[in-house]
Amino acid sequence: DIQMTQSPSTLSVSIGDRVTITCRASQNIINWLAWYQQKPGEAPKLLIYRASTLESGVPSRFSGSGSGTDFALTISSLQPDDFATYYCQQYQSFPYTFGQGTKLEI
Amino acid sequence: VQLQESGPGLVKPSETLSLTCTVSGDSITSYYWNWIRQSAGKGLEWIGRIHPTGNVNYNPSLKSRVTMSVDTSKNQFSLELTSVTAADTAVYYCVREDAALPGWGRGTLVTVSS
């Protein structure tokens, strides 16, 4: 299985901050990487796919970058609605696997 | 597209967990359909996926216990997980696949306990 490692696990942030979350794959996944946002009691929501393509309806303050094994999700200016847990996921090979999550907290 | 999971919220150890996902707003024939679960201990875990043509892919860690099926006449797909233990307690999501996983059900909590 491809292991996905996110860092940090928790990030203390403030409104307006520029936030970057990283995700490392244990082997080359080219750009078959997605990012999801999950709020308590809700299902994950797709933000970015193919490493850098913004899902329709997702605010432009979210962006993704990277290829191969190293990827990043950046929020350019953190808004109150962005406090959540973020997950990366690879879909280059089966089984699909997820990172352990990064929780943004005040 | 909306997805809704249904099935028992409580299953006894060693029995079979059965869930159904009803898809509305689009035809089930157009996509791959996934089951993903989330537990406190293991995070998000991909169980497998099925296409209405019959193609399936299962997580090797669960493959011996998992069966997925599709009923195109009802626009539904289903999950069966046999010989469950407490480790199978989780929120189970049904998910549409289309360039990653854009469409998720709300999830249903399944607890394995006697």
XYZ file of N, CA and C in Angstrom, chain A:
318
model
N 0.839 -1.193 0.000
C 0.000 0.000 0.000
C 0.879 1.250 0.000
N 0.374 2.321 -0.609
C 1.067 3.599 -0.579
C 0.703 4.319 0.714
N 1.711 4.675 1.485
C 1.481 5.384 2.743
C 1.487 6.882 2.483
N 0.500 7.573 3.049
C 0.386 9.017 2.921
C 0.639 9.650 4.286
N 1.624 10.516 4.366
C 2.001 11.127 5.634
C 1.808 12.638 5.560
N 0.932 13.137 6.402
C 0.654 14.567 6.459
C 1.411 15.211 7.613
N 1.738 16.480 7.432
C 2.300 17.253 8.535
C 1.882 18.711 8.396
N 1.642 19.357 9.550
C 1.625 18.740 10.872
C 0.301 18.031 11.122
N 0.162 17.380 12.262
C -1.100 16.750 12.624
C -2.104 17.786 13.118
N -1.589 18.793 13.790
C -2.402 19.891 14.286
C -1.686 21.191 13.995
N -2.448 22.209 13.659
C -1.857 23.506 13.345
C -2.679 24.597 14.011
N -2.024 25.379 14.838
C -2.693 26.517 15.476
C -2.559 27.731 14.573
N -3.707 28.296 14.210
C -3.727 29.360 13.213
C -4.667 30.484 13.628
N -4.592 31.586 12.882
C -5.471 32.732 13.117
C -6.111 33.165 11.815
N -7.220 33.861 11.943
C -7.893 34.388 10.756
C -6.924 35.267 9.979
N -6.900 35.068 8.665
C -6.023 35.852 7.810
C -4.667 35.217 7.550
N -4.336 34.179 8.316
C -3.047 33.509 8.131
C -2.974 32.821 6.768
N -1.757 32.721 6.261
C -1.477 31.849 5.123
C -1.078 30.495 5.696
N -1.772 29.460 5.281
C -1.596 28.138 5.876
C -1.141 27.140 4.809
N -0.137 26.360 5.146
C 0.325 25.312 4.240
C 0.384 23.979 4.976
N -0.238 22.981 4.390
C -0.243 21.608 4.905
C 0.483 20.746 3.871
N 1.354 19.876 4.340
C 2.098 19.042 3.409
C 1.675 17.580 3.500
N 1.884 16.884 2.418
C 1.516 15.469 2.308
C 2.606 14.779 1.509
N 3.131 13.696 2.055
C 4.180 12.952 1.379
C 3.710 11.517 1.122
N 3.896 11.068 -0.103
C 3.549 9.701 -0.471
C 4.784 8.811 -0.394
N 4.579 7.548 -0.036
C 5.703 6.621 0.125
C 6.283 6.162 -1.214
N 5.570 6.452 -2.296
C 6.111 6.204 -3.636
C 5.485 7.177 -4.615
N 6.027 7.204 -5.816
C 5.592 8.178 -6.821
C 4.124 7.977 -7.188
N 3.317 9.005 -6.962
C 1.913 8.943 -7.360
C 1.617 9.938 -8.479
N 2.677 10.435 -9.117
C 2.556 11.373 -10.235
C 1.795 12.598 -9.733
N 0.547 12.773 -10.155
C -0.269 13.861 -9.592
C -1.665 13.360 -9.213
N -1.766 12.070 -8.917
C -3.054 11.483 -8.554
C -3.327 11.680 -7.061
N -3.497 12.944 -6.706
C -3.679 13.310 -5.315
C -4.852 14.262 -5.165
N -5.630 14.039 -4.132
C -6.764 14.902 -3.822
C -6.663 15.394 -2.378
N -7.308 16.530 -2.150
C -7.410 17.103 -0.808
C -8.882 17.249 -0.436
N -9.180 16.936 0.826
C -10.535 17.015 1.342
C -10.547 17.825 2.628
N -11.702 18.471 2.865
C -11.960 19.188 4.107
C -13.091 18.471 4.830
N -12.910 18.247 6.119
C -13.976 17.619 6.901
C -14.234 18.410 8.167
N -15.513 18.724 8.390
C -15.944 19.374 9.613
C -16.625 18.345 10.499
N -16.659 18.579 11.810
C -17.249 17.592 12.734
C -18.671 17.218 12.342
N -18.935 15.923 12.318
C -20.271 15.443 12.012
C -20.635 15.458 10.536
N -19.698 15.827 9.684
C -19.978 15.901 8.255
C -19.060 14.955 7.486
N -19.458 14.679 6.247
C -18.605 13.890 5.366
C -17.486 14.763 4.810
N -16.393 14.156 4.417
C -15.343 14.933 3.744
C -15.869 15.592 2.466
N -15.285 16.735 2.164
C -15.654 17.496 0.967
C -14.422 17.666 0.097
N -14.562 17.312 -1.183
C -13.430 17.434 -2.106
C -13.104 18.900 -2.369
N -11.833 19.249 -2.200
C -11.371 20.600 -2.481
C -10.570 20.661 -3.777
N -9.635 19.735 -3.926
C -8.669 19.756 -5.021
C -8.436 18.329 -5.504
N -8.313 18.162 -6.821
C -7.974 16.870 -7.389
C -6.864 17.048 -8.422
N -6.282 15.954 -8.839
C -5.104 15.991 -9.722
C -4.053 16.954 -9.178
N -3.913 16.968 -7.876
C -2.899 17.725 -7.136
C -3.136 19.231 -7.099
N -3.676 19.800 -8.183
C -3.752 21.263 -8.238
C -5.020 21.803 -8.877
N -5.962 20.958 -9.250
C -7.204 21.408 -9.886
C -8.268 21.667 -8.832
N -8.775 22.884 -8.813
C -9.772 23.278 -7.828
C -11.134 22.711 -8.214
N -11.771 22.025 -7.285
C -13.123 21.514 -7.505
C -14.085 22.688 -7.677
N -15.084 22.493 -8.507
C -16.068 23.535 -8.753
C -16.722 23.993 -7.451
N -16.810 25.314 -7.284
C -17.464 25.869 -6.107
C -16.555 26.092 -4.915
N -15.327 25.611 -4.979
C -14.384 25.777 -3.869
C -13.715 27.153 -3.993
N -13.639 27.898 -2.898
C -13.047 29.246 -2.976
C -11.611 29.242 -3.488
N -11.253 30.297 -4.190
C -9.940 30.368 -4.824
C -8.808 30.569 -3.825
N -9.117 30.787 -2.563
C -8.037 30.893 -1.564
C -7.375 29.537 -1.309
N -8.023 28.463 -1.748
C -7.433 27.130 -1.650
C -6.634 26.839 -2.927
N -5.442 26.293 -2.749
C -4.655 25.874 -3.896
C -3.829 24.648 -3.529
N -3.508 23.866 -4.542
C -2.704 22.677 -4.343
C -1.499 22.687 -5.258
N -0.425 22.038 -4.804
C 0.788 21.985 -5.599
C 1.505 20.676 -5.345
N 2.489 20.406 -6.198
C 3.329 19.236 -6.005
C 3.129 18.178 -7.061
N 4.068 17.241 -7.080
C 3.994 16.083 -7.965
C 4.980 15.040 -7.465
N 4.786 13.830 -7.913
C 5.691 12.764 -7.485
C 5.344 12.246 -6.106
N 6.091 12.684 -5.103
C 5.845 12.235 -3.732
C 5.528 13.359 -2.759
N 5.751 14.593 -3.139
C 5.576 15.711 -2.207
C 4.529 16.701 -2.708
N 3.566 16.972 -1.826
C 2.422 17.793 -2.189
C 2.105 18.770 -1.059
N 1.370 19.818 -1.420
C 0.988 20.810 -0.420
C -0.382 21.379 -0.735
N -1.104 21.679 0.335
C -2.364 22.417 0.252
C -2.124 23.755 0.930
N -2.460 24.835 0.238
C -2.278 26.167 0.792
C -3.607 26.896 0.847
N -3.852 27.540 1.981
C -4.981 28.450 2.128
C -4.376 29.843 2.222
N -4.690 30.701 1.287
C -3.965 31.973 1.174
C -4.283 32.942 2.313
N -5.527 32.945 2.754
C -5.941 33.831 3.844
C -7.070 33.130 4.591
N -6.753 32.591 5.738
C -7.673 31.716 6.465
C -8.944 32.450 6.870
N -10.073 31.840 6.595
C -11.383 32.388 6.960
C -12.008 31.543 8.077
N -12.967 32.113 8.811
C -13.581 31.359 9.924
C -14.158 30.004 9.499
N -14.644 29.925 8.275
C -15.246 28.676 7.788
C -14.211 27.583 7.500
N -12.928 27.943 7.558
C -11.877 26.993 7.182
C -11.376 26.144 8.336
N -11.859 26.416 9.547
C -11.436 25.591 10.684
C -12.065 24.214 10.541
N -11.203 23.235 10.291
C -11.651 21.890 9.945
C -10.431 20.978 9.957
N -10.658 19.723 9.599
C -9.562 18.778 9.415
C -9.402 18.517 7.918
N -8.172 18.471 7.462
C -7.870 18.305 6.046
C -7.130 16.990 5.819
N -7.527 16.298 4.758
C -6.934 15.014 4.417
C -6.439 15.009 2.981
N -5.289 14.378 2.769
C -4.869 14.081 1.405
C -5.212 12.621 1.099
N -5.335 12.311 -0.176
C -5.686 10.959 -0.611
C -5.036 10.685 -1.942
N -4.428 9.517 -2.068
C -3.853 9.137 -3.360
C -4.799 8.184 -4.076
N -4.895 8.360 -5.399
C -5.702 7.437 -6.187
C -4.918 6.994 -7.420
N -3.607 6.861 -7.223
C -2.749 6.342 -8.282
C -2.828 4.823 -8.356
N -3.015 4.180 -7.206
C -3.100 2.724 -7.216
C -3.973 2.244 -6.064
N -4.441 0.998 -6.204
C -5.264 0.394 -5.163
C -4.377 -0.271 -4.113
N -4.787 -0.227 -2.848
C -5.980 0.450 -2.339
C -5.765 1.956 -2.237
N -6.806 2.730 -2.525
C -6.734 4.154 -2.263
C -6.386 4.346 -0.787
N -5.559 5.328 -0.490
C -5.175 5.576 0.889
C -5.204 7.062 1.200
N -5.438 7.353 2.480
C -5.574 8.710 2.972
C -4.455 9.030 3.967
N -4.134 10.311 4.065
C -3.301 10.759 5.153
C -4.072 10.717 6.464
N -3.363 10.934 7.548
C -3.983 10.829 8.871
C -4.741 12.085 9.272
N -4.615 13.143 8.469
C -5.360 14.361 8.737
C -4.545 15.449 9.410
N -4.911 16.685 9.105
C -4.336 17.866 9.747
C -5.486 18.719 10.257
N -5.518 18.938 11.556
C -6.591 19.715 12.161
C -6.134 21.147 12.358
N -6.911 22.080 11.836
C -6.649 23.499 12.053
C -7.431 23.966 13.270
N -6.749 24.555 14.197
C -7.425 25.073 15.379
C -6.926 26.467 15.709
N -7.739 27.177 16.453
C -7.397 28.543 16.825
C -6.282 28.515 17.863
